[in-house]
mmCIF file with all atom_site columns, C-alpha atoms in Angstrom:
data_model
loop_
_atom_site.group_PDB
_atom_site.id
_atom_site.type_symbol
_atom_site.label_atom_id
_atom_site.label_alt_id
_atom_site.label_comp_id
_atom_site.label_asym_id
_atom_site.label_entity_id
_atom_site.label_seq_id
_atom_site.pdbx_PDB_ins_code
_atom_site.Cartn_x
_atom_site.Cartn_y
_atom_site.Cartn_z
_atom_site.occupancy
_atom_site.B_iso_or_equiv
_atom_site.pdbx_formal_charge
_atom_site.auth_seq_id
_atom_site.auth_comp_id
_atom_site.auth_asym_id
_atom_site.auth_atom_id
_atom_site.pdbx_PDB_model_num
ATOM 1   C CA . MET S 1 1   ? 5.567   54.445 127.839 1.00 88.00 ? 44  MET S CA 1
ATOM 2   C CA . LYS S 1 2   ? 5.911   52.027 124.950 1.00 94.00 ? 45  LYS S CA 1
ATOM 3   C CA . LYS S 1 3   ? 4.124   51.111 121.749 1.00 94.00 ? 46  LYS S CA 1
ATOM 4   C CA . THR S 1 4   ? 2.872   47.552 121.929 1.00 93.00 ? 47  THR S CA 1
ATOM 5   C CA . ALA S 1 5   ? 1.023   47.406 118.594 1.00 96.00 ? 48  ALA S CA 1
ATOM 6   C CA . ILE S 1 6   ? 0.933   49.482 115.411 1.00 97.00 ? 49  ILE S CA 1
ATOM 7   C CA . CYS S 1 7   ? -1.566  49.445 112.552 1.00 98.00 ? 50  CYS S CA 1
ATOM 8   C CA . THR S 1 8   ? -1.184  51.415 109.348 1.00 98.00 ? 51  THR S CA 1
ATOM 9   C CA . ILE S 1 9   ? -3.777  51.666 106.613 1.00 98.00 ? 52  ILE S CA 1
ATOM 10  C CA . GLU S 1 10  ? -3.120  53.302 103.250 1.00 97.00 ? 53  GLU S CA 1
ATOM 11  C CA . ASN S 1 11  ? -3.063  52.464 99.548  1.00 96.00 ? 54  ASN S CA 1
ATOM 12  C CA . SER S 1 12  ? -5.557  49.592 100.003 1.00 97.00 ? 55  SER S CA 1
ATOM 13  C CA . ARG S 1 13  ? -3.255  47.868 102.488 1.00 98.00 ? 56  ARG S CA 1
ATOM 14  C CA . ILE S 1 14  ? -3.470  47.131 106.206 1.00 98.00 ? 57  ILE S CA 1
ATOM 15  C CA . SER S 1 15  ? -0.240  46.438 108.075 1.00 98.00 ? 58  SER S CA 1
ATOM 16  C CA . PHE S 1 16  ? 0.024   45.263 111.648 1.00 97.00 ? 59  PHE S CA 1
ATOM 17  C CA . ASN S 1 17  ? 3.366   45.578 113.420 1.00 97.00 ? 60  ASN S CA 1
ATOM 18  C CA . ASN S 1 18  ? 5.062   46.211 110.060 1.00 95.00 ? 61  ASN S CA 1
ATOM 19  C CA . GLN S 1 19  ? 3.668   43.074 108.416 1.00 97.00 ? 62  GLN S CA 1
ATOM 20  C CA . VAL S 1 20  ? 1.029   43.228 105.702 1.00 97.00 ? 63  VAL S CA 1
ATOM 21  C CA . LEU S 1 21  ? -2.156  41.811 107.162 1.00 96.00 ? 64  LEU S CA 1
ATOM 22  C CA . PHE S 1 22  ? -4.454  42.512 104.228 1.00 97.00 ? 65  PHE S CA 1
ATOM 23  C CA . GLU S 1 23  ? -4.176  43.964 100.745 1.00 97.00 ? 66  GLU S CA 1
ATOM 24  C CA . SER S 1 24  ? -6.926  44.741 98.259  1.00 96.00 ? 67  SER S CA 1
ATOM 25  C CA . LYS S 1 25  ? -7.107  45.646 94.594  1.00 95.00 ? 68  LYS S CA 1
ATOM 26  C CA . ALA S 1 26  ? -9.956  48.061 95.358  1.00 95.00 ? 69  ALA S CA 1
ATOM 27  C CA . ASN S 1 27  ? -10.030 51.262 93.323  1.00 90.00 ? 70  ASN S CA 1
ATOM 28  C CA . ASN S 1 28  ? -11.585 53.408 96.049  1.00 96.00 ? 71  ASN S CA 1
ATOM 29  C CA . PHE S 1 29  ? -11.871 53.619 99.807  1.00 96.00 ? 72  PHE S CA 1
ATOM 30  C CA . ALA S 1 30  ? -15.476 52.375 99.949  1.00 95.00 ? 73  ALA S CA 1
ATOM 31  C CA . GLU S 1 31  ? -14.561 49.133 98.141  1.00 97.00 ? 74  GLU S CA 1
ATOM 32  C CA . PHE S 1 32  ? -11.392 48.728 100.193 1.00 98.00 ? 75  PHE S CA 1
ATOM 33  C CA . ALA S 1 33  ? -13.287 49.168 103.477 1.00 98.00 ? 76  ALA S CA 1
ATOM 34  C CA . LYS S 1 34  ? -15.838 46.497 102.483 1.00 97.00 ? 77  LYS S CA 1
ATOM 35  C CA . ASP S 1 35  ? -13.054 44.109 101.429 1.00 97.00 ? 78  ASP S CA 1
ATOM 36  C CA . ALA S 1 36  ? -11.176 44.704 104.698 1.00 98.00 ? 79  ALA S CA 1
ATOM 37  C CA . TYR S 1 37  ? -14.337 44.229 106.776 1.00 97.00 ? 80  TYR S CA 1
ATOM 38  C CA . ARG S 1 38  ? -14.954 40.846 105.156 1.00 97.00 ? 81  ARG S CA 1
ATOM 39  C CA . ASN S 1 39  ? -11.315 39.757 105.272 1.00 96.00 ? 82  ASN S CA 1
ATOM 40  C CA . LEU S 1 40  ? -10.927 40.643 108.953 1.00 96.00 ? 83  LEU S CA 1
ATOM 41  C CA . ASN S 1 41  ? -14.112 38.687 109.749 1.00 95.00 ? 84  ASN S CA 1
ATOM 42  C CA . ILE S 1 42  ? -15.696 41.603 111.552 1.00 95.00 ? 85  ILE S CA 1
ATOM 43  C CA . ASN S 1 43  ? -19.298 41.069 112.556 1.00 94.00 ? 86  ASN S CA 1
ATOM 44  C CA . TYR S 1 44  ? -20.687 44.524 113.271 1.00 95.00 ? 87  TYR S CA 1
ATOM 45  C CA . PRO S 1 45  ? -23.556 45.473 110.926 1.00 94.00 ? 88  PRO S CA 1
ATOM 46  C CA . LYS S 1 46  ? -23.439 49.142 112.010 1.00 94.00 ? 89  LYS S CA 1
ATOM 47  C CA . PHE S 1 47  ? -20.079 49.382 110.177 1.00 96.00 ? 90  PHE S CA 1
ATOM 48  C CA . HIS S 1 48  ? -21.918 49.682 106.856 1.00 94.00 ? 91  HIS S CA 1
ATOM 49  C CA . LYS S 1 49  ? -23.766 52.825 108.031 1.00 92.00 ? 92  LYS S CA 1
ATOM 50  C CA . MET S 1 50  ? -20.605 54.638 109.167 1.00 93.00 ? 93  MET S CA 1
ATOM 51  C CA . ASP S 1 51  ? -18.964 57.445 107.241 1.00 92.00 ? 94  ASP S CA 1
ATOM 52  C CA . SER S 1 52  ? -15.560 56.811 105.669 1.00 94.00 ? 95  SER S CA 1
ATOM 53  C CA . LEU S 1 53  ? -13.527 58.447 108.462 1.00 95.00 ? 96  LEU S CA 1
ATOM 54  C CA . SER S 1 54  ? -15.229 56.277 111.072 1.00 95.00 ? 97  SER S CA 1
ATOM 55  C CA . LYS S 1 55  ? -14.632 53.174 108.950 1.00 97.00 ? 98  LYS S CA 1
ATOM 56  C CA . LEU S 1 56  ? -10.939 54.017 108.661 1.00 97.00 ? 99  LEU S CA 1
ATOM 57  C CA . ALA S 1 57  ? -10.495 54.532 112.413 1.00 97.00 ? 100 ALA S CA 1
ATOM 58  C CA . PHE S 1 58  ? -12.700 51.530 113.194 1.00 97.00 ? 101 PHE S CA 1
ATOM 59  C CA . LEU S 1 59  ? -10.684 49.157 110.970 1.00 98.00 ? 102 LEU S CA 1
ATOM 60  C CA . ALA S 1 60  ? -7.394  50.244 112.552 1.00 98.00 ? 103 ALA S CA 1
ATOM 61  C CA . ALA S 1 61  ? -8.859  49.854 116.036 1.00 97.00 ? 104 ALA S CA 1
ATOM 62  C CA . GLU S 1 62  ? -10.228 46.393 115.215 1.00 97.00 ? 105 GLU S CA 1
ATOM 63  C CA . VAL S 1 63  ? -6.810  45.195 114.131 1.00 97.00 ? 106 VAL S CA 1
ATOM 64  C CA . ILE S 1 64  ? -5.204  46.362 117.383 1.00 96.00 ? 107 ILE S CA 1
ATOM 65  C CA . LEU S 1 65  ? -7.987  45.790 119.913 1.00 95.00 ? 108 LEU S CA 1
ATOM 66  C CA . ASN S 1 66  ? -9.010  42.381 118.624 1.00 85.00 ? 109 ASN S CA 1
ATOM 67  C CA . ASP S 1 67  ? -7.421  40.366 121.449 1.00 78.00 ? 110 ASP S CA 1
ATOM 68  C CA . GLN S 1 68  ? -6.826  43.165 123.954 1.00 81.00 ? 111 GLN S CA 1
ATOM 69  C CA . ASP S 1 69  ? -8.466  43.814 127.301 1.00 85.00 ? 112 ASP S CA 1
ATOM 70  C CA . LYS S 1 70  ? -10.226 47.073 126.481 1.00 90.00 ? 113 LYS S CA 1
ATOM 71  C CA . SER S 1 71  ? -11.042 48.173 130.012 1.00 87.00 ? 114 SER S CA 1
ATOM 72  C CA . LYS S 1 72  ? -9.122  51.276 131.039 1.00 94.00 ? 115 LYS S CA 1
ATOM 73  C CA . THR S 1 73  ? -8.058  51.909 127.416 1.00 97.00 ? 116 THR S CA 1
ATOM 74  C CA . ALA S 1 74  ? -8.394  55.567 126.426 1.00 97.00 ? 117 ALA S CA 1
ATOM 75  C CA . LEU S 1 75  ? -8.723  56.794 122.833 1.00 98.00 ? 118 LEU S CA 1
ATOM 76  C CA . VAL S 1 76  ? -6.704  59.723 121.471 1.00 98.00 ? 119 VAL S CA 1
ATOM 77  C CA . PHE S 1 77  ? -6.981  60.427 117.747 1.00 98.00 ? 120 PHE S CA 1
ATOM 78  C CA . ALA S 1 78  ? -6.189  63.302 115.413 1.00 97.00 ? 121 ALA S CA 1
ATOM 79  C CA . ASN S 1 79  ? -6.289  64.329 111.768 1.00 96.00 ? 122 ASN S CA 1
ATOM 80  C CA . LYS S 1 80  ? -6.052  67.393 109.551 1.00 96.00 ? 123 LYS S CA 1
ATOM 81  C CA . SER S 1 81  ? -9.357  67.388 107.666 1.00 90.00 ? 124 SER S CA 1
ATOM 82  C CA . ALA S 1 82  ? -11.653 66.806 110.649 1.00 88.00 ? 125 ALA S CA 1
ATOM 83  C CA . SER S 1 83  ? -14.937 65.504 109.147 1.00 84.00 ? 126 SER S CA 1
ATOM 84  C CA . LEU S 1 84  ? -14.646 67.583 105.975 1.00 73.00 ? 127 LEU S CA 1
ATOM 85  C CA . ASP S 1 85  ? -15.293 64.607 103.682 1.00 74.00 ? 128 ASP S CA 1
ATOM 86  C CA . THR S 1 86  ? -18.678 63.965 105.298 1.00 75.00 ? 129 THR S CA 1
ATOM 87  C CA . ASP S 1 87  ? -19.379 67.685 105.748 1.00 72.00 ? 130 ASP S CA 1
ATOM 88  C CA . TYR S 1 88  ? -19.026 68.153 102.003 1.00 66.00 ? 131 TYR S CA 1
ATOM 89  C CA . LYS S 1 89  ? -21.423 65.272 101.264 1.00 76.00 ? 132 LYS S CA 1
ATOM 90  C CA . TYR S 1 90  ? -23.953 66.606 103.745 1.00 70.00 ? 133 TYR S CA 1
ATOM 91  C CA . GLN S 1 91  ? -23.735 70.139 102.341 1.00 78.00 ? 134 GLN S CA 1
ATOM 92  C CA . SER S 1 92  ? -24.244 68.758 98.827  1.00 72.00 ? 135 SER S CA 1
ATOM 93  C CA . SER S 1 93  ? -27.516 67.157 99.950  1.00 72.00 ? 136 SER S CA 1
ATOM 94  C CA . ILE S 1 94  ? -28.663 70.520 101.339 1.00 72.00 ? 137 ILE S CA 1
ATOM 95  C CA . ASN S 1 95  ? -27.665 72.415 98.170  1.00 74.00 ? 138 ASN S CA 1
ATOM 96  C CA . SER S 1 96  ? -29.580 70.105 95.840  1.00 66.00 ? 139 SER S CA 1
ATOM 97  C CA . SER S 1 97  ? -32.918 71.705 94.990  1.00 68.00 ? 140 SER S CA 1
ATOM 98  C CA . GLU S 1 98  ? -34.192 68.542 93.235  1.00 71.00 ? 141 GLU S CA 1
ATOM 99  C CA . ASP S 1 99  ? -32.966 66.100 95.861  1.00 65.00 ? 142 ASP S CA 1
ATOM 100 C CA . PHE S 1 100 ? -33.257 68.152 99.048  1.00 65.00 ? 143 PHE S CA 1
ATOM 101 C CA . PHE S 1 101 ? -33.361 65.503 101.748 1.00 68.00 ? 144 PHE S CA 1
ATOM 102 C CA . PRO S 1 102 ? -30.524 66.124 104.222 1.00 68.00 ? 145 PRO S CA 1
ATOM 103 C CA . SER S 1 103 ? -30.024 62.858 106.030 1.00 70.00 ? 146 SER S CA 1
ATOM 104 C CA . PRO S 1 104 ? -29.854 62.760 109.829 1.00 69.00 ? 147 PRO S CA 1
ATOM 105 C CA . ALA S 1 105 ? -27.802 59.570 109.409 1.00 69.00 ? 148 ALA S CA 1
ATOM 106 C CA . VAL S 1 106 ? -25.149 61.581 107.532 1.00 66.00 ? 149 VAL S CA 1
ATOM 107 C CA . PHE S 1 107 ? -25.440 64.634 109.806 1.00 66.00 ? 150 PHE S CA 1
ATOM 108 C CA . VAL S 1 108 ? -24.340 62.645 112.858 1.00 66.00 ? 151 VAL S CA 1
ATOM 109 C CA . TYR S 1 109 ? -20.968 62.078 111.161 1.00 65.00 ? 152 TYR S CA 1
ATOM 110 C CA . THR S 1 110 ? -20.271 65.787 110.676 1.00 67.00 ? 153 THR S CA 1
ATOM 111 C CA . LEU S 1 111 ? -18.150 65.739 113.828 1.00 75.00 ? 154 LEU S CA 1
ATOM 112 C CA . PRO S 1 112 ? -14.716 64.108 113.611 1.00 81.00 ? 155 PRO S CA 1
ATOM 113 C CA . ASN S 1 113 ? -14.868 62.641 117.116 1.00 87.00 ? 156 ASN S CA 1
ATOM 114 C CA . ILE S 1 114 ? -17.739 60.347 116.113 1.00 88.00 ? 157 ILE S CA 1
ATOM 115 C CA . CYS S 1 115 ? -15.104 57.826 114.968 1.00 92.00 ? 158 CYS S CA 1
ATOM 116 C CA . VAL S 1 116 ? -13.848 57.362 118.553 1.00 95.00 ? 159 VAL S CA 1
ATOM 117 C CA . GLY S 1 117 ? -17.480 57.089 119.610 1.00 93.00 ? 160 GLY S CA 1
ATOM 118 C CA . GLU S 1 118 ? -18.023 54.238 117.141 1.00 94.00 ? 161 GLU S CA 1
ATOM 119 C CA . ILE S 1 119 ? -14.986 52.399 118.532 1.00 95.00 ? 162 ILE S CA 1
ATOM 120 C CA . SER S 1 120 ? -16.214 52.989 122.090 1.00 95.00 ? 163 SER S CA 1
ATOM 121 C CA . ILE S 1 121 ? -19.694 51.690 121.312 1.00 93.00 ? 164 ILE S CA 1
ATOM 122 C CA . LYS S 1 122 ? -18.424 48.535 119.603 1.00 94.00 ? 165 LYS S CA 1
ATOM 123 C CA . HIS S 1 123 ? -16.050 47.668 122.448 1.00 93.00 ? 166 HIS S CA 1
ATOM 124 C CA . LYS S 1 124 ? -18.269 48.969 125.279 1.00 92.00 ? 167 LYS S CA 1
ATOM 125 C CA . MET S 1 125 ? -15.487 51.321 126.321 1.00 94.00 ? 168 MET S CA 1
ATOM 126 C CA . GLN S 1 126 ? -16.416 53.960 128.899 1.00 92.00 ? 169 GLN S CA 1
ATOM 127 C CA . THR S 1 127 ? -13.056 55.649 128.970 1.00 92.00 ? 170 THR S CA 1
ATOM 128 C CA . GLU S 1 128 ? -11.397 58.976 128.289 1.00 95.00 ? 171 GLU S CA 1
ATOM 129 C CA . ASN S 1 129 ? -11.310 59.994 124.643 1.00 95.00 ? 172 ASN S CA 1
ATOM 130 C CA . ALA S 1 130 ? -10.192 62.948 122.606 1.00 96.00 ? 173 ALA S CA 1
ATOM 131 C CA . PHE S 1 131 ? -10.021 63.910 118.946 1.00 95.00 ? 174 PHE S CA 1
ATOM 132 C CA . PHE S 1 132 ? -7.700  66.703 117.844 1.00 97.00 ? 175 PHE S CA 1
ATOM 133 C CA . VAL S 1 133 ? -7.530  68.554 114.543 1.00 95.00 ? 176 VAL S CA 1
ATOM 134 C CA . LEU S 1 134 ? -3.872  69.329 113.787 1.00 96.00 ? 177 LEU S CA 1
ATOM 135 C CA . ASP S 1 135 ? -1.992  70.644 110.762 1.00 96.00 ? 178 ASP S CA 1
ATOM 136 C CA . GLU S 1 136 ? 0.055   67.446 110.582 1.00 96.00 ? 179 GLU S CA 1
ATOM 137 C CA . MET S 1 137 ? 0.679   64.224 112.436 1.00 96.00 ? 180 MET S CA 1
ATOM 138 C CA . ASP S 1 138 ? 2.264   65.254 115.741 1.00 97.00 ? 181 ASP S CA 1
ATOM 139 C CA . GLU S 1 139 ? 3.194   62.068 117.530 1.00 96.00 ? 182 GLU S CA 1
ATOM 140 C CA . GLU S 1 140 ? 4.971   63.983 120.290 1.00 97.00 ? 183 GLU S CA 1
ATOM 141 C CA . PHE S 1 141 ? 1.771   65.899 121.106 1.00 97.00 ? 184 PHE S CA 1
ATOM 142 C CA . LEU S 1 142 ? -0.379  62.744 121.044 1.00 98.00 ? 185 LEU S CA 1
ATOM 143 C CA . ASN S 1 143 ? 2.112   60.856 123.191 1.00 97.00 ? 186 ASN S CA 1
ATOM 144 C CA . HIS S 1 144 ? 2.365   63.708 125.713 1.00 97.00 ? 187 HIS S CA 1
ATOM 145 C CA . TYR S 1 145 ? -1.428  63.857 126.038 1.00 97.00 ? 188 TYR S CA 1
ATOM 146 C CA . SER S 1 146 ? -1.535  60.060 126.358 1.00 98.00 ? 189 SER S CA 1
ATOM 147 C CA . GLN S 1 147 ? 1.188   60.093 129.007 1.00 97.00 ? 190 GLN S CA 1
ATOM 148 C CA . GLN S 1 148 ? -0.946  62.452 131.102 1.00 97.00 ? 191 GLN S CA 1
ATOM 149 C CA . LEU S 1 149 ? -3.838  59.970 130.912 1.00 97.00 ? 192 LEU S CA 1
ATOM 150 C CA . LEU S 1 150 ? -1.558  57.121 131.952 1.00 97.00 ? 193 LEU S CA 1
ATOM 151 C CA . ASP S 1 151 ? 0.095   59.110 134.767 1.00 96.00 ? 194 ASP S CA 1
ATOM 152 C CA . SER S 1 152 ? -3.259  60.264 136.168 1.00 96.00 ? 195 SER S CA 1
ATOM 153 C CA . GLY S 1 153 ? -4.553  56.696 136.354 1.00 94.00 ? 196 GLY S CA 1
ATOM 154 C CA . LYS S 1 154 ? -7.431  57.530 134.000 1.00 94.00 ? 197 LYS S CA 1
ATOM 155 C CA . ALA S 1 155 ? -6.106  54.876 131.630 1.00 96.00 ? 198 ALA S CA 1
ATOM 156 C CA . GLU S 1 156 ? -3.801  51.869 131.649 1.00 96.00 ? 199 GLU S CA 1
ATOM 157 C CA . LYS S 1 157 ? -3.475  51.908 127.854 1.00 96.00 ? 200 LYS S CA 1
ATOM 158 C CA . VAL S 1 158 ? -4.119  54.453 125.137 1.00 98.00 ? 201 VAL S CA 1
ATOM 159 C CA . LEU S 1 159 ? -5.161  53.670 121.576 1.00 97.00 ? 202 LEU S CA 1
ATOM 160 C CA . CYS S 1 160 ? -3.667  56.608 119.796 1.00 97.00 ? 203 CYS S CA 1
ATOM 161 C CA . GLY S 1 161 ? -3.159  57.784 116.255 1.00 95.00 ? 204 GLY S CA 1
ATOM 162 C CA . TRP S 1 162 ? -3.696  59.688 113.060 1.00 98.00 ? 205 TRP S CA 1
ATOM 163 C CA . THR S 1 163 ? -6.718  58.958 110.869 1.00 97.00 ? 206 THR S CA 1
ATOM 164 C CA . GLU S 1 164 ? -6.747  61.319 107.905 1.00 96.00 ? 207 GLU S CA 1
ATOM 165 C CA . LEU S 1 165 ? -9.345  60.929 105.176 1.00 94.00 ? 208 LEU S CA 1
ATOM 166 C CA . TYR S 1 166 ? -10.535 63.314 102.521 1.00 92.00 ? 209 TYR S CA 1
ATOM 167 C CA . GLN S 1 167 ? -12.166 62.069 99.331  1.00 89.00 ? 210 GLN S CA 1
ATOM 168 C CA . GLU S 1 168 ? -9.975  59.180 98.140  1.00 89.00 ? 211 GLU S CA 1
ATOM 169 C CA . SER S 1 169 ? -6.881  60.158 100.112 1.00 94.00 ? 212 SER S CA 1
ATOM 170 C CA . TYR S 1 170 ? -6.615  58.266 103.380 1.00 97.00 ? 213 TYR S CA 1
ATOM 171 C CA . LYS S 1 171 ? -4.052  57.146 105.911 1.00 98.00 ? 214 LYS S CA 1
ATOM 172 C CA . ALA S 1 172 ? -4.261  55.679 109.374 1.00 98.00 ? 215 ALA S CA 1
ATOM 173 C CA . PHE S 1 173 ? -1.341  55.312 111.728 1.00 98.00 ? 216 PHE S CA 1
ATOM 174 C CA . VAL S 1 174 ? -2.760  53.952 114.979 1.00 98.00 ? 217 VAL S CA 1
ATOM 175 C CA . TYR S 1 175 ? -0.853  52.483 117.894 1.00 98.00 ? 218 TYR S CA 1
ATOM 176 C CA . LEU S 1 176 ? -1.389  51.183 121.404 1.00 97.00 ? 219 LEU S CA 1
ATOM 177 C CA . LEU S 1 177 ? 0.571   52.783 124.232 1.00 97.00 ? 220 LEU S CA 1
ATOM 178 C CA . THR S 1 178 ? 1.126   51.251 127.646 1.00 94.00 ? 221 THR S CA 1
ATOM 179 C CA . ALA S 1 179 ? 2.833   52.618 130.741 1.00 86.00 ? 222 ALA S CA 1
#
C-alpha cells in the first residue's frame, strides 16, 4: 500500500504533495474556505450550505480527487471533535428563547460522517466509507482499516485522513492510498 497524493490544510494554507497550492490572508475558517473554493475553481453551489467540518474535508478531497478515477475509491476519515462545532451552533439555536428556530439544515450536520457523504454525493461515489472519532490522529489505525478494504476487493483506492475542526482551530491531513 502506498500514498499517491497528500493534501494538508491548516493556517489558511492548502498544500498538495508538500507544495503550497493556495494561501489566504483570511482571519477565520469561513473566509478561508470561501477563498479556497474560488481559487480552486470549484463549481458546486451546495458547498456554501455545508458546515465547516464538511467544507474542510470537501476541500481536501477536491484537491486530491480532481483528476482521479473515483470508482472503487473508499473514504476513511477521522477526527477528535466529531461534529462538536456544529452541535454547539445547533444547541445555541435551541437555547435561544428569542430566536428559537432550530434549523433542519444545520441539524443534518450534527453527525461527523456527513462530510464523507458530501464528498460521495459530489463525486457520485457509491463506495465503502467510514468516519471514526479518535483521541488523536492514528495513521496506523486508518491505514490498517484501509488495507482491509483494499485486500477484500471492496476498494482499489482509499481516500483517507484526519479532518479536525472546532471553532477556529482546524487541520486536515488527507491522503490517497493504493494497493
